[in-house]
């Protein structure tokens, strides 16, 4: 495995949010961006099903814990991971990179429909300790996304993460340049002050 460096930086939340909104207009699911420490940079939840699991159930931590664990793998190995979460949804997590060897976070996107089997939904409801009728109602409220759209959405998840990476690399480079200029300017001011003495 190549040497992967992990770097904590400040994200441009407005920019990240706009990309997430674009994907959620296509998918109506769940999208979350983590920094390298597992802090949530931004989260958009457009799914009645995910909202029920995340905010109504007694075991709401299951979703967050699972998406973070999968995202840690993406950050550590600097590659895309895809798996099914405890709620029966397929999630994809993609590393957000500054350059070839520097990872700054992960983008985790839900790229599937909620399970449509009542038996499966009731099993998930038991696991999450949520009223099965509430969860089944959430499934019925979730519009069915056709498989070709889900395939496109998975590709868009990767492409949108690449866009996040490129823009954050540019923002980081500009911040570093500004800091270097400020230090140089401060040094010049000090030299001028000392000469005046």
Coordinates of C-alpha atoms in Angstrom, one line a residue:
X1 CA 0.0 0.0 0.0
X2 CA 1.3 3.5 -0.9
X3 CA 2.1 5.9 1.9
X4 CA -1.2 7.8 2.5
X5 CA -1.0 11.0 4.5
X6 CA -4.1 12.2 6.3
X7 CA -4.5 16.0 6.8
X8 CA -7.1 17.9 8.9
X9 CA -8.2 21.0 7.1
X10 CA -11.2 23.4 7.2
X11 CA -13.8 22.5 4.5
X12 CA -15.7 25.1 2.5
X13 CA -19.1 23.9 3.8
X14 CA -21.1 26.0 1.3
X15 CA -19.4 24.5 -1.7
X16 CA -19.7 20.9 -0.2
X17 CA -23.4 21.5 0.5
X18 CA -24.1 22.5 -3.1
X19 CA -22.6 19.3 -4.4
X20 CA -24.5 17.2 -1.9
X21 CA -27.8 19.0 -2.9
X22 CA -27.1 18.2 -6.5
X23 CA -26.8 14.5 -5.7
X24 CA -29.8 14.5 -3.4
X25 CA -32.0 16.1 -6.1
X26 CA -31.1 13.0 -8.2
X27 CA -31.4 10.4 -5.4
X28 CA -33.6 11.7 -2.5
X29 CA -31.5 9.6 -0.1
X30 CA -28.8 10.4 2.4
X31 CA -25.4 12.1 1.9
X32 CA -22.7 12.9 4.5
X33 CA -19.2 14.3 4.4
X34 CA -16.7 13.5 7.2
X35 CA -13.3 15.0 7.9
X36 CA -10.4 12.7 8.8
X37 CA -11.3 12.7 12.5
X38 CA -14.9 11.5 11.9
X39 CA -16.4 15.0 12.5
X40 CA -19.4 15.6 10.2
X41 CA -18.6 18.4 7.8
X42 CA -22.1 18.5 6.3
X43 CA -25.1 16.1 6.1
X44 CA -28.1 16.1 3.9
X45 CA -30.9 13.7 4.6
X46 CA -33.6 13.7 2.0
X47 CA -35.0 10.2 2.8
X48 CA -38.0 9.6 4.9
X49 CA -36.7 6.1 5.5
X50 CA -33.2 7.3 6.7
X51 CA -34.8 10.1 8.8
X52 CA -36.9 7.5 10.6
X53 CA -33.8 5.3 11.3
X54 CA -31.6 8.3 12.2
X55 CA -33.9 10.4 14.3
X56 CA -36.9 8.3 15.4
X57 CA -35.4 4.9 16.4
X58 CA -33.9 4.1 19.8
X59 CA -30.7 2.8 18.0
X60 CA -30.1 5.9 15.9
X61 CA -26.3 5.6 16.4
X62 CA -26.2 2.4 14.2
X63 CA -26.4 4.5 10.9
X64 CA -23.8 7.0 11.9
X65 CA -21.4 4.4 13.4
X66 CA -21.6 2.2 10.3
X67 CA -21.2 5.1 7.7
X68 CA -18.2 6.4 9.7
X69 CA -16.6 2.9 9.9
X70 CA -16.9 2.5 6.1
X71 CA -15.6 6.1 5.6
X72 CA -12.6 5.3 7.8
X73 CA -11.7 2.5 5.4
X74 CA -12.0 4.9 2.5
X75 CA -9.7 7.4 4.3
X76 CA -7.2 4.8 5.4
X77 CA -6.9 2.9 2.1
X78 CA -7.7 5.9 -0.2
X79 CA -10.2 3.9 -2.3
X80 CA -13.9 3.6 -2.8
X81 CA -15.9 1.2 -0.6
X82 CA -19.4 0.0 -1.0
X83 CA -21.5 -2.1 1.4
X84 CA -25.0 -2.5 2.9
X85 CA -25.7 -0.6 6.1
X86 CA -27.7 -2.1 9.0
X87 CA -30.8 -0.3 7.6
X88 CA -30.6 -2.5 4.4
X89 CA -29.3 0.3 2.1
X90 CA -26.3 0.3 -0.1
X91 CA -23.8 3.0 0.8
X92 CA -20.8 4.1 -1.1
X93 CA -17.9 6.0 0.6
X94 CA -15.2 7.8 -1.4
X95 CA -12.0 9.4 -0.1
X96 CA -11.7 13.2 -0.5
X97 CA -8.1 13.9 -1.5
X98 CA -5.9 17.0 -1.8
X99 CA -3.4 15.2 -4.0
X100 CA -2.2 11.7 -4.9
X101 CA -1.1 10.9 -1.3
X102 CA -3.1 13.2 0.9
X103 CA -6.6 12.4 2.2
X104 CA -8.7 15.0 4.0
X105 CA -12.0 13.2 4.5
X106 CA -14.7 10.9 3.0
X107 CA -17.9 11.4 1.1
X108 CA -20.6 8.8 2.0
X109 CA -23.7 8.5 -0.2
X110 CA -26.7 6.2 0.0
X111 CA -27.2 4.7 -3.5
X112 CA -30.1 2.4 -3.2
X113 CA -33.9 2.2 -2.5
X114 CA -35.1 1.2 0.9
X115 CA -36.0 -2.5 1.2
X116 CA -39.5 -3.2 -0.2
X117 CA -40.1 -6.4 1.6
X118 CA -42.3 -6.0 4.6
X119 CA -40.6 -8.9 6.3
X120 CA -37.1 -7.3 5.9
X121 CA -38.4 -3.9 7.0
X122 CA -40.0 -5.4 10.1
X123 CA -36.6 -7.2 10.9
X124 CA -34.8 -3.8 10.5
X125 CA -37.4 -2.1 12.7
X126 CA -36.8 -4.7 15.5
X127 CA -33.0 -4.2 15.2
X128 CA -33.4 -0.4 15.4
X129 CA -36.1 -0.6 18.1
X130 CA -38.6 1.5 16.1
X131 CA -42.3 0.9 15.5
X132 CA -42.4 -1.3 12.3
X133 CA -45.5 0.6 11.1
X134 CA -43.6 3.9 11.2
X135 CA -40.7 2.4 9.2
X136 CA -43.0 0.8 6.7
X137 CA -44.8 4.1 6.2
X138 CA -41.4 5.7 5.5
X139 CA -40.7 3.1 2.9
X140 CA -44.0 3.8 1.2
X141 CA -43.2 7.5 1.2
X142 CA -39.9 6.9 -0.5
X143 CA -40.2 7.1 -4.3
X144 CA -38.7 4.1 -6.1
X145 CA -35.6 5.1 -8.0
X146 CA -35.0 3.1 -11.2
X147 CA -31.9 0.9 -11.3
X148 CA -30.3 2.8 -14.3
X149 CA -30.6 6.1 -12.2
X150 CA -29.0 4.4 -9.2
X151 CA -26.1 3.2 -11.4
X152 CA -25.7 6.8 -12.7
X153 CA -25.9 8.1 -9.2
X154 CA -23.1 5.8 -8.0
X155 CA -20.9 7.2 -10.8
X156 CA -22.0 10.7 -9.9
X157 CA -21.0 10.1 -6.3
X158 CA -17.5 9.3 -7.4
X159 CA -17.4 12.3 -9.8
X160 CA -18.8 14.7 -7.3
X161 CA -16.2 13.6 -4.8
X162 CA -13.5 14.2 -7.3
X163 CA -14.9 17.7 -7.8
X164 CA -14.9 18.2 -4.0
X165 CA -11.3 17.1 -3.9
X166 CA -10.2 19.4 -6.7
X167 CA -11.9 22.5 -5.3
X168 CA -10.7 21.8 -1.7
X169 CA -7.1 21.3 -3.1
X170 CA -7.3 24.7 -4.8
X171 CA -8.8 26.4 -1.7
X172 CA -6.1 24.8 0.5
X173 CA -3.3 25.9 -1.9
X174 CA -4.7 29.5 -1.9
X175 CA -4.9 29.5 2.0
X176 CA -1.3 28.3 2.2
X177 CA -0.2 31.0 -0.3
X178 CA -2.0 33.7 1.7
X179 CA -0.4 32.6 4.9
X180 CA 3.1 32.5 3.3
X181 CA 2.6 36.1 1.9
X182 CA 1.3 37.3 5.3
X183 CA 4.4 35.8 7.0
X184 CA 6.7 37.4 4.5
X185 CA 5.0 40.8 4.8
X186 CA 5.2 40.5 8.6
X187 CA 9.0 39.7 8.4
X188 CA 9.5 42.7 6.1
X189 CA 7.6 44.9 8.6
X190 CA 9.9 43.6 11.4
X191 CA 13.1 44.4 9.4
X192 CA 11.8 47.9 8.6
X193 CA 11.0 48.5 12.3
X194 CA 14.4 47.3 13.4
X195 CA 16.2 49.5 10.9
X196 CA 14.3 52.5 12.2
X197 CA 15.5 51.9 15.7

